[in-house]
XYZ file of C-alpha atoms in Angstrom:
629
model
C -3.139 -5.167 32.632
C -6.180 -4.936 30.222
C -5.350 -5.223 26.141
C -6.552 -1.756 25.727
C -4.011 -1.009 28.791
C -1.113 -2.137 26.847
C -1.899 -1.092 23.928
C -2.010 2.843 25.458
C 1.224 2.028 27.106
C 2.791 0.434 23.955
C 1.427 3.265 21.224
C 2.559 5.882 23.281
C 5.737 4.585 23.670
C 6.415 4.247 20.003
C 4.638 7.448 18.981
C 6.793 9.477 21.866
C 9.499 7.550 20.173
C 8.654 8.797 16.687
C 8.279 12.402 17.887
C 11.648 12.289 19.822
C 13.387 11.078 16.080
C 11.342 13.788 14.294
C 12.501 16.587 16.416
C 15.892 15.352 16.651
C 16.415 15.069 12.697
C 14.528 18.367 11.780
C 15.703 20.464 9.006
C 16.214 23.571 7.526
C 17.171 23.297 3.869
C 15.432 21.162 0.956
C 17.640 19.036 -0.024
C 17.329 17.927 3.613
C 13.764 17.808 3.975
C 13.472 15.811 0.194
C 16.352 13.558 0.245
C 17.251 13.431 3.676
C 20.536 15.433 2.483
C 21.975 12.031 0.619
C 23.818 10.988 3.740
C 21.735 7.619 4.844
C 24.141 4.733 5.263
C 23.000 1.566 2.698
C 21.513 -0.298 5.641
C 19.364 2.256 7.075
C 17.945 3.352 3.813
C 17.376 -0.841 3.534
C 15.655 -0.718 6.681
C 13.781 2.790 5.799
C 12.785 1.351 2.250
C 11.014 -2.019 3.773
C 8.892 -0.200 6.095
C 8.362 2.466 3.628
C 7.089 -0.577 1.622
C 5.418 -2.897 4.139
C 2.469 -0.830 4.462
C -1.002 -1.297 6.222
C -1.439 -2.922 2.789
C 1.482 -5.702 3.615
C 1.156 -5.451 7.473
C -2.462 -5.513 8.044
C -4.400 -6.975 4.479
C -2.192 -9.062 2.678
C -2.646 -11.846 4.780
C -6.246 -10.947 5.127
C -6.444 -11.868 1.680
C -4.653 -14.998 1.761
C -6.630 -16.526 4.645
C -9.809 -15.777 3.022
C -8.620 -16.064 -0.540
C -6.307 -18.943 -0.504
C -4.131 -19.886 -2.949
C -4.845 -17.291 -5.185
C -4.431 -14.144 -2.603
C -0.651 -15.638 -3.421
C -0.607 -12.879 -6.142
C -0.314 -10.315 -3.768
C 2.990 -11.626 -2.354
C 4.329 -12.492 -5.558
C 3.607 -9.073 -7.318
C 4.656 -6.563 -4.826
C 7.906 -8.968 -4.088
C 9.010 -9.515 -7.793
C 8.101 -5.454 -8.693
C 10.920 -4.592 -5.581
C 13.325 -6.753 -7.230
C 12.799 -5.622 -10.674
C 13.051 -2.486 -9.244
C 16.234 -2.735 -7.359
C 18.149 -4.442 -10.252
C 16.784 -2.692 -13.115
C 16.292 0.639 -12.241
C 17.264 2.060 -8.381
C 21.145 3.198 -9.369
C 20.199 4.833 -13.150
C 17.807 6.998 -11.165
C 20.274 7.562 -8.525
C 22.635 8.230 -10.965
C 20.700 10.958 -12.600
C 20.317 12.584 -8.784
C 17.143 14.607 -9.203
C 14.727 14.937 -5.992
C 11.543 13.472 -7.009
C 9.716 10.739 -9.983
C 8.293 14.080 -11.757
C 12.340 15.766 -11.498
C 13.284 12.697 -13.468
C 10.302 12.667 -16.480
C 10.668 16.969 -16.644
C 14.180 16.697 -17.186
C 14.952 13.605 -19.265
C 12.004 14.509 -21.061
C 12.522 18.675 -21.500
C 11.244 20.265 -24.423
C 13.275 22.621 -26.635
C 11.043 25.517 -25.390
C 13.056 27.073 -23.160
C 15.967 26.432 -24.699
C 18.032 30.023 -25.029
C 15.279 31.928 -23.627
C 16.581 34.279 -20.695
C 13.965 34.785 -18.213
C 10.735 32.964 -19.309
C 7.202 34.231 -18.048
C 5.221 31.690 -16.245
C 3.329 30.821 -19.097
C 6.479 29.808 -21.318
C 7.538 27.988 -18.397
C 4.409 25.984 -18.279
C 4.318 25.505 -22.036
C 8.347 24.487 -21.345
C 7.549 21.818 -19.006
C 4.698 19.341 -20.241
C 6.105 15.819 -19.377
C 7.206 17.585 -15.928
C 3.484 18.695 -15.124
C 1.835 14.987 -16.497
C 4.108 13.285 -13.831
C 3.283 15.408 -11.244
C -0.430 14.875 -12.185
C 0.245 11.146 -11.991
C 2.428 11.329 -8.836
C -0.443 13.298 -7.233
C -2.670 9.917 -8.499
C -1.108 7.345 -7.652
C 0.253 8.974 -4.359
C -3.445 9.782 -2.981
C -5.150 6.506 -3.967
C -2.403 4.994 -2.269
C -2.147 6.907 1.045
C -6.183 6.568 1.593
C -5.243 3.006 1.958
C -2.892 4.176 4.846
C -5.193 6.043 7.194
C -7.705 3.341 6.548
C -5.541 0.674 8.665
C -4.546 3.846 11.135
C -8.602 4.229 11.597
C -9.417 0.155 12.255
C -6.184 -0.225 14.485
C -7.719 2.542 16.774
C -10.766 1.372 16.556
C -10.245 -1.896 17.885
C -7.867 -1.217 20.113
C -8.248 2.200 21.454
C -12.201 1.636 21.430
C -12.891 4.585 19.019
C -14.731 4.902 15.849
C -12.551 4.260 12.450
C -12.843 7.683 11.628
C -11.882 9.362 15.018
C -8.545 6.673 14.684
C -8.328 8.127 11.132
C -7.646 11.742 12.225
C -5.474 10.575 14.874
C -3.332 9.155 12.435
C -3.830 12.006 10.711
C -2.193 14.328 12.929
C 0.491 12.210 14.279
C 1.683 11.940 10.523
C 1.443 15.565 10.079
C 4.151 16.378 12.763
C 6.906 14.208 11.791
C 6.295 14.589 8.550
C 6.633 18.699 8.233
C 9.341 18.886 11.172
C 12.082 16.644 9.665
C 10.778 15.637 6.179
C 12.911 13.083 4.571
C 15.699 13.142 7.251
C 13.069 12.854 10.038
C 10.731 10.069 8.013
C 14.195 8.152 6.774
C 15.302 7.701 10.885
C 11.866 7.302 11.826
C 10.859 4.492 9.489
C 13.903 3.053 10.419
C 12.313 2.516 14.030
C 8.994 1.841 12.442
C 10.203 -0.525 10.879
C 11.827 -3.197 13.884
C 8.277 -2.310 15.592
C 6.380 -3.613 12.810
C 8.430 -6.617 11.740
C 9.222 -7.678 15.551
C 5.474 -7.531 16.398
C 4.501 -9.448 12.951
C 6.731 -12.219 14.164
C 6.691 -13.091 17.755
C 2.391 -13.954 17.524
C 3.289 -16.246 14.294
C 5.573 -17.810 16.042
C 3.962 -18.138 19.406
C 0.489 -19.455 17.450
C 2.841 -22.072 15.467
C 3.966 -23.413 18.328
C 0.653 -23.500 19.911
C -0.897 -24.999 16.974
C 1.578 -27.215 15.529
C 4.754 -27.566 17.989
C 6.859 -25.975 15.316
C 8.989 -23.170 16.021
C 9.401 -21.845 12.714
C 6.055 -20.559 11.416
C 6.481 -21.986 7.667
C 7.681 -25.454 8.650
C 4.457 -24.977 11.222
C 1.830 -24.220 7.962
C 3.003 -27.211 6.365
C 3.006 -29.287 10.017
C 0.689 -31.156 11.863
C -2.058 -30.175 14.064
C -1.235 -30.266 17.518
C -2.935 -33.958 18.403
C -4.834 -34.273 15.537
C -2.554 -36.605 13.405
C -3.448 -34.548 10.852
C -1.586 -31.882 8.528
C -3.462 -27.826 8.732
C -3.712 -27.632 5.606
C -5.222 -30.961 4.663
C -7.607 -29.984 7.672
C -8.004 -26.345 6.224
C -9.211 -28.068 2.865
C -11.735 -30.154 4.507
C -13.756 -27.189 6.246
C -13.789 -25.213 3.592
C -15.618 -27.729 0.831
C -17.524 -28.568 3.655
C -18.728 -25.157 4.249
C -18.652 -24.182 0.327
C -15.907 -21.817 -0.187
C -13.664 -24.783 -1.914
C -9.975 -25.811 -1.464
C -7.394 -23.356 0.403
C -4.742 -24.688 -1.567
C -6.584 -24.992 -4.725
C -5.482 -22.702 -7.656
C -7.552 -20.350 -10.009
C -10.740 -20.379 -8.539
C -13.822 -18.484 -9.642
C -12.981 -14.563 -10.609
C -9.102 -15.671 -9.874
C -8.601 -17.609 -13.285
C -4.994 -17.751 -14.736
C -5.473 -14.442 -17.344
C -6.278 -12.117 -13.589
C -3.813 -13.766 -11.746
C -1.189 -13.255 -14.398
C -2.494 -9.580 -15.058
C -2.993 -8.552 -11.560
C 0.675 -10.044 -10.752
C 2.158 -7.890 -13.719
C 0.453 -4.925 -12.829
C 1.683 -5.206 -8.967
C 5.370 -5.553 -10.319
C 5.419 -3.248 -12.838
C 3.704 -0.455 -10.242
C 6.020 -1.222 -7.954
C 8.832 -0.351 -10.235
C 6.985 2.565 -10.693
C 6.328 3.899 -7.397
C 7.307 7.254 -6.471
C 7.351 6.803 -2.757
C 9.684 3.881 -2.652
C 11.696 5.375 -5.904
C 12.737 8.868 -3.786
C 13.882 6.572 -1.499
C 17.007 5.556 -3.889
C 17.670 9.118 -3.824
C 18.913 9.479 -0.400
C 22.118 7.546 -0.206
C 25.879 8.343 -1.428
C 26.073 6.843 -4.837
C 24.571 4.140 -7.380
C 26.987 1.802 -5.452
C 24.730 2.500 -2.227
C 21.958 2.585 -4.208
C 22.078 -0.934 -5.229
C 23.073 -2.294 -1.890
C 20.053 -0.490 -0.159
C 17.616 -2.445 -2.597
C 19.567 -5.908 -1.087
C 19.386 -4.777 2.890
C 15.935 -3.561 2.074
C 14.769 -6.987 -0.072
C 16.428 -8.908 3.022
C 14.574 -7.213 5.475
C 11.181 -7.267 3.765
C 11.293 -10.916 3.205
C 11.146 -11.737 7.303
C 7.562 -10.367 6.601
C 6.401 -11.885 3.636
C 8.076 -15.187 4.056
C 6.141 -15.238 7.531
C 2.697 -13.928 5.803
C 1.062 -16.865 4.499
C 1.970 -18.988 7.371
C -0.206 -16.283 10.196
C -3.112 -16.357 7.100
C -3.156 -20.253 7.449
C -3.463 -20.327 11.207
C -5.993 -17.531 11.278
C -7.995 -18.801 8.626
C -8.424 -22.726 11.162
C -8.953 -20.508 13.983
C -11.514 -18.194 12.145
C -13.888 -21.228 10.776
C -13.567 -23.804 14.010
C -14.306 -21.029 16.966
C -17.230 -19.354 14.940
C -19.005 -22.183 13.043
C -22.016 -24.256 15.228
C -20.848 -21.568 18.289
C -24.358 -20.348 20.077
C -24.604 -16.711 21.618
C -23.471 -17.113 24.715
C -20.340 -19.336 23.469
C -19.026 -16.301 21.165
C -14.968 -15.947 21.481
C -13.801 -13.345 23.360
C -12.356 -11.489 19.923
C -15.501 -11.877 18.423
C -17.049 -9.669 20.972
C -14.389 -6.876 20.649
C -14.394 -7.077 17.054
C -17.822 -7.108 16.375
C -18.121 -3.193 18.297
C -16.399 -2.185 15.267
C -18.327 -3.872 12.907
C -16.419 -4.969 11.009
C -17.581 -8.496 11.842
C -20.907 -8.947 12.591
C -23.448 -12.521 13.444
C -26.981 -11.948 11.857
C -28.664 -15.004 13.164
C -31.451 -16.732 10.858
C -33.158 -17.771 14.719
C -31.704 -20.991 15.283
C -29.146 -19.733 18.109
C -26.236 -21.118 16.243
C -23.029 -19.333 13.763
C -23.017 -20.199 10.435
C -19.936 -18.703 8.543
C -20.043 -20.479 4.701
C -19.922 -19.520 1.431
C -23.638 -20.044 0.951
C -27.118 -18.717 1.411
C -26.844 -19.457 4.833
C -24.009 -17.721 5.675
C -25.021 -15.735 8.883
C -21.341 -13.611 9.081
C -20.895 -10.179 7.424
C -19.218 -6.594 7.870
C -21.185 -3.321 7.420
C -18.448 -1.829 5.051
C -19.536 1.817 3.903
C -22.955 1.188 5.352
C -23.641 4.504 7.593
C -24.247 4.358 11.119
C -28.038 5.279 11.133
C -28.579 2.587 7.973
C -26.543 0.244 10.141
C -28.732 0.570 13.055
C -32.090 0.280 11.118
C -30.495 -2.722 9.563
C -29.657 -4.483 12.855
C -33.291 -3.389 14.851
C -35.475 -4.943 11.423
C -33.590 -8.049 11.284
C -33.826 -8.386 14.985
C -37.606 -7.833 14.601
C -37.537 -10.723 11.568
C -36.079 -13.181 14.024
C -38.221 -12.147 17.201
C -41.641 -12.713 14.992
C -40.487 -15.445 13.180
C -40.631 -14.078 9.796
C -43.771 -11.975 10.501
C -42.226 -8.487 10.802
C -39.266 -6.876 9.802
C -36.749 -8.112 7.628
C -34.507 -10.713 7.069
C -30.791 -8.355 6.534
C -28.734 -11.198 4.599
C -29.818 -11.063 1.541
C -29.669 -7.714 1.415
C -26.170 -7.716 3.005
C -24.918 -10.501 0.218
C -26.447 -8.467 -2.688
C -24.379 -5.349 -1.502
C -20.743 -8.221 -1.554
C -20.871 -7.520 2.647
C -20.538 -11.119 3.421
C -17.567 -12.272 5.881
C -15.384 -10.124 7.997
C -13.353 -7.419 7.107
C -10.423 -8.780 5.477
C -8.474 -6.350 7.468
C -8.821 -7.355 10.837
C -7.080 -10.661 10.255
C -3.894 -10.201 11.048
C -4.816 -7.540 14.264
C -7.257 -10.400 15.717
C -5.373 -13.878 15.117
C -3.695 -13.171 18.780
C -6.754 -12.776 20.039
C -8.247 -15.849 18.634
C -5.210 -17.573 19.737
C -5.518 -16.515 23.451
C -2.001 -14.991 23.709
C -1.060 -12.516 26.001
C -2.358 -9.141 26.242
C 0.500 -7.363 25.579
C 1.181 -9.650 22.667
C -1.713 -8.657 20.993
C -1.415 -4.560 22.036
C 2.237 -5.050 20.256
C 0.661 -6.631 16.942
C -1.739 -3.026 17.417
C 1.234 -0.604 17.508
C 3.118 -2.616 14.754
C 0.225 -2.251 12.265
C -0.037 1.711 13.053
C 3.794 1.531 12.304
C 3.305 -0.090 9.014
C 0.769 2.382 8.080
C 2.516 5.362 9.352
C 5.702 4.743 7.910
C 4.111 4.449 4.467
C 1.508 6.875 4.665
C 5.195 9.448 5.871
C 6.134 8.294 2.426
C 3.846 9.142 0.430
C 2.820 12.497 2.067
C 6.505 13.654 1.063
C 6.222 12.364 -2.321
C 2.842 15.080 -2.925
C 4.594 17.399 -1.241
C 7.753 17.608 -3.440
C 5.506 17.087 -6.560
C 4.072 20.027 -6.153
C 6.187 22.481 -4.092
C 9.426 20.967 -6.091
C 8.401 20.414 -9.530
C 5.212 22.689 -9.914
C 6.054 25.793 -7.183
C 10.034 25.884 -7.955
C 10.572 24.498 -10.999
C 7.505 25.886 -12.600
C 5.760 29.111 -10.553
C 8.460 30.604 -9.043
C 11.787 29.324 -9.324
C 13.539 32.610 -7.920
C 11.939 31.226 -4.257
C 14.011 31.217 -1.155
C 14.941 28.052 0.942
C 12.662 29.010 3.332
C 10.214 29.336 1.081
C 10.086 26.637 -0.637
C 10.408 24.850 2.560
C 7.082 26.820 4.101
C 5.569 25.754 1.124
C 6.594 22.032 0.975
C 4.837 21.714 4.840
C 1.750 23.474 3.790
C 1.177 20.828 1.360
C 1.458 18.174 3.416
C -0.810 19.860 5.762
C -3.614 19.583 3.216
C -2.804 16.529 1.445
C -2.957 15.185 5.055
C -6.614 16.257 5.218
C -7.239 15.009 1.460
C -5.851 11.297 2.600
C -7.824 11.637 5.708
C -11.343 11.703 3.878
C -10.262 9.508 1.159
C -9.338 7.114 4.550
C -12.591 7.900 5.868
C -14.554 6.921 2.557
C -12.046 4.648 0.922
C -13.685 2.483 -2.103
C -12.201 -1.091 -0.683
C -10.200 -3.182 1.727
C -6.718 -1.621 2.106
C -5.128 -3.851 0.059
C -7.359 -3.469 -2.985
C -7.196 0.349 -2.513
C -3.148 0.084 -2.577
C -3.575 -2.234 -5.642
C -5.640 0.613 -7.359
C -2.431 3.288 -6.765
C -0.055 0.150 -8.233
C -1.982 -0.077 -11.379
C -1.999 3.788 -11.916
C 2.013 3.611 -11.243
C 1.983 0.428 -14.050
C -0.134 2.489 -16.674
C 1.966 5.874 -16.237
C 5.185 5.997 -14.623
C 6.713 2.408 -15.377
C 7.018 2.673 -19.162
C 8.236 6.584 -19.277
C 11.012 5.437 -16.150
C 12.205 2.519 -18.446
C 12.580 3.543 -21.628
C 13.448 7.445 -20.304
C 16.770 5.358 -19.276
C 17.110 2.628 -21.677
C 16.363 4.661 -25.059
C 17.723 7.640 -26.201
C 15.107 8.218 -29.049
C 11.982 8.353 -26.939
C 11.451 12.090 -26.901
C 8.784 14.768 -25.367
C 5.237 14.383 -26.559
C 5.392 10.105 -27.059
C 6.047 9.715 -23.505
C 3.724 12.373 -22.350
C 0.875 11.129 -24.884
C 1.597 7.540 -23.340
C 1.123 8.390 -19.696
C -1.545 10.186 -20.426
C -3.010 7.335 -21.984
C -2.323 5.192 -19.374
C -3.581 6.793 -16.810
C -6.606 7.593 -18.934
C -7.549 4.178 -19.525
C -6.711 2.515 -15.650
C -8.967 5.376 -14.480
C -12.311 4.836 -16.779
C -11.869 1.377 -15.893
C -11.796 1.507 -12.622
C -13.861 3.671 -12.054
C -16.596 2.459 -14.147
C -16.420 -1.018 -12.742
C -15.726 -0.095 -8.856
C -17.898 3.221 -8.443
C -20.717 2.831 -11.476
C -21.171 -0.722 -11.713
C -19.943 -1.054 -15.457
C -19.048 -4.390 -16.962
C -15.860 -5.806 -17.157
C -14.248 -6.220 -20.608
C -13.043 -9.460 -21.082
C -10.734 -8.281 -24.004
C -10.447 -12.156 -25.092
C -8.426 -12.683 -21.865
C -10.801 -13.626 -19.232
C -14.380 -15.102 -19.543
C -14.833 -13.817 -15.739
C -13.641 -10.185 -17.162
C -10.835 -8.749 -15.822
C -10.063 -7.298 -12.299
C -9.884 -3.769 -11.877
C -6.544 -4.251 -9.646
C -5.266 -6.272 -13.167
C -6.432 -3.413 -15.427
C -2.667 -1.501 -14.818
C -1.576 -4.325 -16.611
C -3.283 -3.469 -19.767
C -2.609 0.481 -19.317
C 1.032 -0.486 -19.492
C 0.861 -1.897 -22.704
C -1.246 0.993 -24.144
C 1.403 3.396 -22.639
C 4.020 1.361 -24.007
C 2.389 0.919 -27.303
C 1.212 4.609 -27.718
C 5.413 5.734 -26.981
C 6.632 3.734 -28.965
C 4.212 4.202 -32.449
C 4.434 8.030 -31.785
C 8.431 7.970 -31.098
C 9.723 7.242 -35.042
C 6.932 10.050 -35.682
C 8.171 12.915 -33.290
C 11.635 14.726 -32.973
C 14.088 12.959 -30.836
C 15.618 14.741 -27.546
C 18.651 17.132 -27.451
C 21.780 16.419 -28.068
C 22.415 17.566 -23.992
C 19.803 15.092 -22.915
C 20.742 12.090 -25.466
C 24.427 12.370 -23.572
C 22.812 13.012 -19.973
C 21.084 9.440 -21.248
C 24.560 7.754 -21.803
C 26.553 9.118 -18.680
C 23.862 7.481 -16.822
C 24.128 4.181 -18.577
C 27.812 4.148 -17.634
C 28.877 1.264 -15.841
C 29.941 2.204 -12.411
C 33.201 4.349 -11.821
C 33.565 5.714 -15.105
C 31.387 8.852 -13.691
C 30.372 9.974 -10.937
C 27.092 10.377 -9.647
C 25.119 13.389 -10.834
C 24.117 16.598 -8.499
C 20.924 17.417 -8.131
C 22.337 21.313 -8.481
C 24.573 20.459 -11.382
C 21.819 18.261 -13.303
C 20.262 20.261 -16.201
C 17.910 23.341 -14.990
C 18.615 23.146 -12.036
């Protein structure tokens, strides 16, 4: 059978198989559809939460950016993994404990206002007035939740484009609808079961290649002892090899740290911001919400940190091998020597050969670097591109025009990060169906996040704004009708921001982790850990936050604005570090305004303490017992 064979056998398999789970966990109330009625065992919800939080991001791009970053793309691993512990230790059972629905349940009630306090029907507009920190969260949930999903139905689009031999787009709205169905049939009960699937697909798929391409490479069995092993009849370790071609081709040591834009003050900051977003993330947070008790709560953070590390402890060895087979089967190779994966991925452009003449691949981290990706280049300026080049190489430099500089100018040099992880099978000559299984693991990754995060926007806004703000004399059913239209529509909002997303997936997802740093982290942690924060510091500090990230950002990714060095960094600082800094002006804004505002009431100040109870001394807190509700 054919790869593209398999891979239609082996994604319908696991999509029929995602289907089957969402009709046979649909549901008819909310707190069934938003916290999968708080019945998951610990273990499930550990197995739900890693592939909730091994996304196309972890899957698919992380070790994209190790094999082409080296040593520094180490930040990656080491941000998202110490935010998931900080956030299982330090926060998971208080939010439990408090037993709301959502992030934006959490900020509108620790965080009420004295508004509505006594008033006996309020009109929509005192209710709006009533509920400021509850509206800012939603606006940030609604943030952080889209710039995060876009990343998503990115990886959806260039899994189906490779392997199902359709454009990125047309994979995008494939994704697009498959997500839609099991999202609004079972909502949290039917994502919870189904990620739990997703997530032995994805892990199970990430594994067997490394392993098979360790043993292939190096005769090691285990792919970590294998990155630090010996080259197959070389006498010679990878990694000493790795260093070698890369200073000979100019893009310096592999193992080297803080190189060029990746000095210590943006590895440091991008780290922090990675952690602290993590701990802030709504999509992984609402996952806390739907076991037993704080007890569960705590040991579905250690299944789930168990289960993510067979990934991430596995990552940097398959960015290692792909990175050797990447420069040795492309450099000094003439046209009609081109690897077989070259070929397929180059129909997708997302690697491409623009030959200076001679006949022969140069990939380097030079002017003569003849290996790009087209990016957000559109199809007709792609085409025009590829005919004038051709037409500078066929008259020698007469006509046309030479393509790389103008490629280099516009950062399109080297292959999409992304395709790494999806084409080191290939470039390792496994089997067919080896590499059509690494295919429907990476649309599992995505899909199980993407699942996430669609529920997350659509409790923000049919929970906390519709409900709790517009209409909070609404029916189960509709609330429910209302919960499913909005993921209908933020599907189609995530499927454009897919289709024109401003980065790699990975640097997209670090974008939504530096909003989560700069607004939700702070208000989560000191909302449980002090009882004097009150109403408009914490609102006034997300706001900030969020604020700040954004302009900078923006400014520097979209309009080409400096980057402030703030003293830090003489390269300036990252725009995926920036959350860093927005959590300190959050922080910082809180806590001057606090000793300046009025603290919270008396109910909340003891809500505050029953939560800080040590285990056993109370119980958990119902989401229809907890205050407004």
């Amino acid at each position: 059978m054919s790869v593209q064979a398999w891979t239609f056998l082996f994604v319908g398999l696991t999509f029929t198989l995602y289907l089957g789970i969402a009709w046979w966990a649909r549901v008819a109330d909310t707190k069934g559809f938003y916290v999968a009625g708080r019945g998951v065992p610990a273990a499930a919800n550990g197995m739900a939460t890693a592939a909730d939080w091994m996304s196309a991001a972890s899957y698919i791009s992380m070790a994209g950016l190790i094999s082409t970053m080296g040593y520094a793309g180490g930040v990656y691993l080491m941000g998202w993994t110490g935010g998931f512990v900080l956030l299982a230790l330090l926060l998971a059972p208080y939010l439990r404990k408090f037993g709301h629905f959502t992030v934006p349940d959490f900020v509108g009630d620790r965080f009420s206002t004295r508004r509505l306090v006594g008033v006996q029907n309020p009109t929509l507009g005192q209710r709006i007035a009533g509920n400021p920190a509850r509206l800012t969260a939603v606006l940030c949930a609604l943030f952080v939740s889209f710039t995060y999903v876009a990343g998503q139905m990115r990886g959806v689009g260039v899994v189906f484009s490779r392997f199902l031999d359709v454009d990125i787009n047309v994979g995008v709205v494939i994704g697009m609808v498959i997500v839609f169905i099991y999202a609004t049939l079972g909502g949290m009960k039917g994502i919870t079961w189904t990620q739990v699937a997703q997530y032995w697909v994805l892990i199970t798929a990430f594994i067997v290649p490394t392993i098979a391409i360790s043993i292939k490479l190096t005769g090691d069995f285990l792919p970590q002892a294998g990155l630090g092993g010996e080259l197959s009849g070389q006498g010679i370790y990878l990694l000493e090899k790795l260093n070698q071609i890369q200073s000979e081709l100019g893009f310096g040591s592999y193992t080297e740290p803080f190189m060029g834009s990746w000095d210590k003050a943006n590895v440091f900051l991008v780290a922090l911001a990675l952690m602290a977003g993590t701990a802030g993330l709504p999509h992984v947070i609402v996952r806390f919400y739907t076991v037993k008790s704080p007890r569960a709560a705590r040991w579905s953070g250690f299944w789930a940190l168990l289960f993510i590390a067979f990934l991430y402890l596995t990552a940097p060895a398959i960015a290692g091998f792909a990175r050797y087979y990447m420069l040795v089967s492309l450099n000094g190779t003439q046209s009609t020597e081109l690897p077989q994966w070259f070929q397929s991925w180059e129909k997708t452009g997302l690697v491409m050969w623009f030959d200076d003449g001679d006949d022969h691949v140069v990939y380097s981290a030079g002017a003569d670097n003849e290996i790009f990706r087209r990016g957000n280049l559109g199809e007709s300026e792609l085409l025009t591109l590829v005919r004038d080049h051709q037409k500078w190489v066929d008259t020698g430099g007469a006509g046309g025009m030479d393509a790389r500089p103008f490629l280099r100018e516009h950062g399109l040099s080297g292959p999409d990060q992304d395709i790494i992880v999806l084409a080191t099978p290939e470039m390792a000559e496994l089997s067919g169906w080896i590499i059509a299984f690494v295919a429907a693991g990476g649309l599992a990754a995505a899909l199980s996040t993407a699942s996430g995060l669609l529920l997350v926007i659509s409790s923000s806004v049919a929970h906390d704004l519709y409900y709790r703000v517009v209409n909070p004399e609404a029916t189960e059913k509709k609330r429910l009708l209302v919960g499913r239209s909005i993921i209908g529509l933020a599907v189609v909002v995530a499927g454009i921001c897919g289709i024109y997303p401003p980065g790699f997936v990975s640097q997209v997802v670090a974008f939504a982790f530096g909003l989560a740093a700069a607004s939700f982290f702070p208000v989560i942690l000191l909302g449980i850990f002090s009882k004097r924060v009150g109403t408009v510091p914490a609102i006034c500090g997300m706001l900030a936050g969020l604020v700040f990230t954004l302009y900078y950002i923006i400014g520097t990714v979209f309009f080409g604005m400096d980057k402030w060095t703030l003293g830090l960094s003489e390269q300036g600082i990252s725009p995926q570090g920036i959350g860093a800094i927005g959590m300190v002006v959050n922080f910082a804004v809180t806590l001057i305004l606090t000793p300046l505002t009025r603290p919270p009431t008396q109910e909340v100040q003891d809500m505050v303490d029953s939560v800080r109870e040590p285990e056993g001394m109370s119980p958990a807190v119902l989401v229809d017992d907890a205050p407004e509700h």
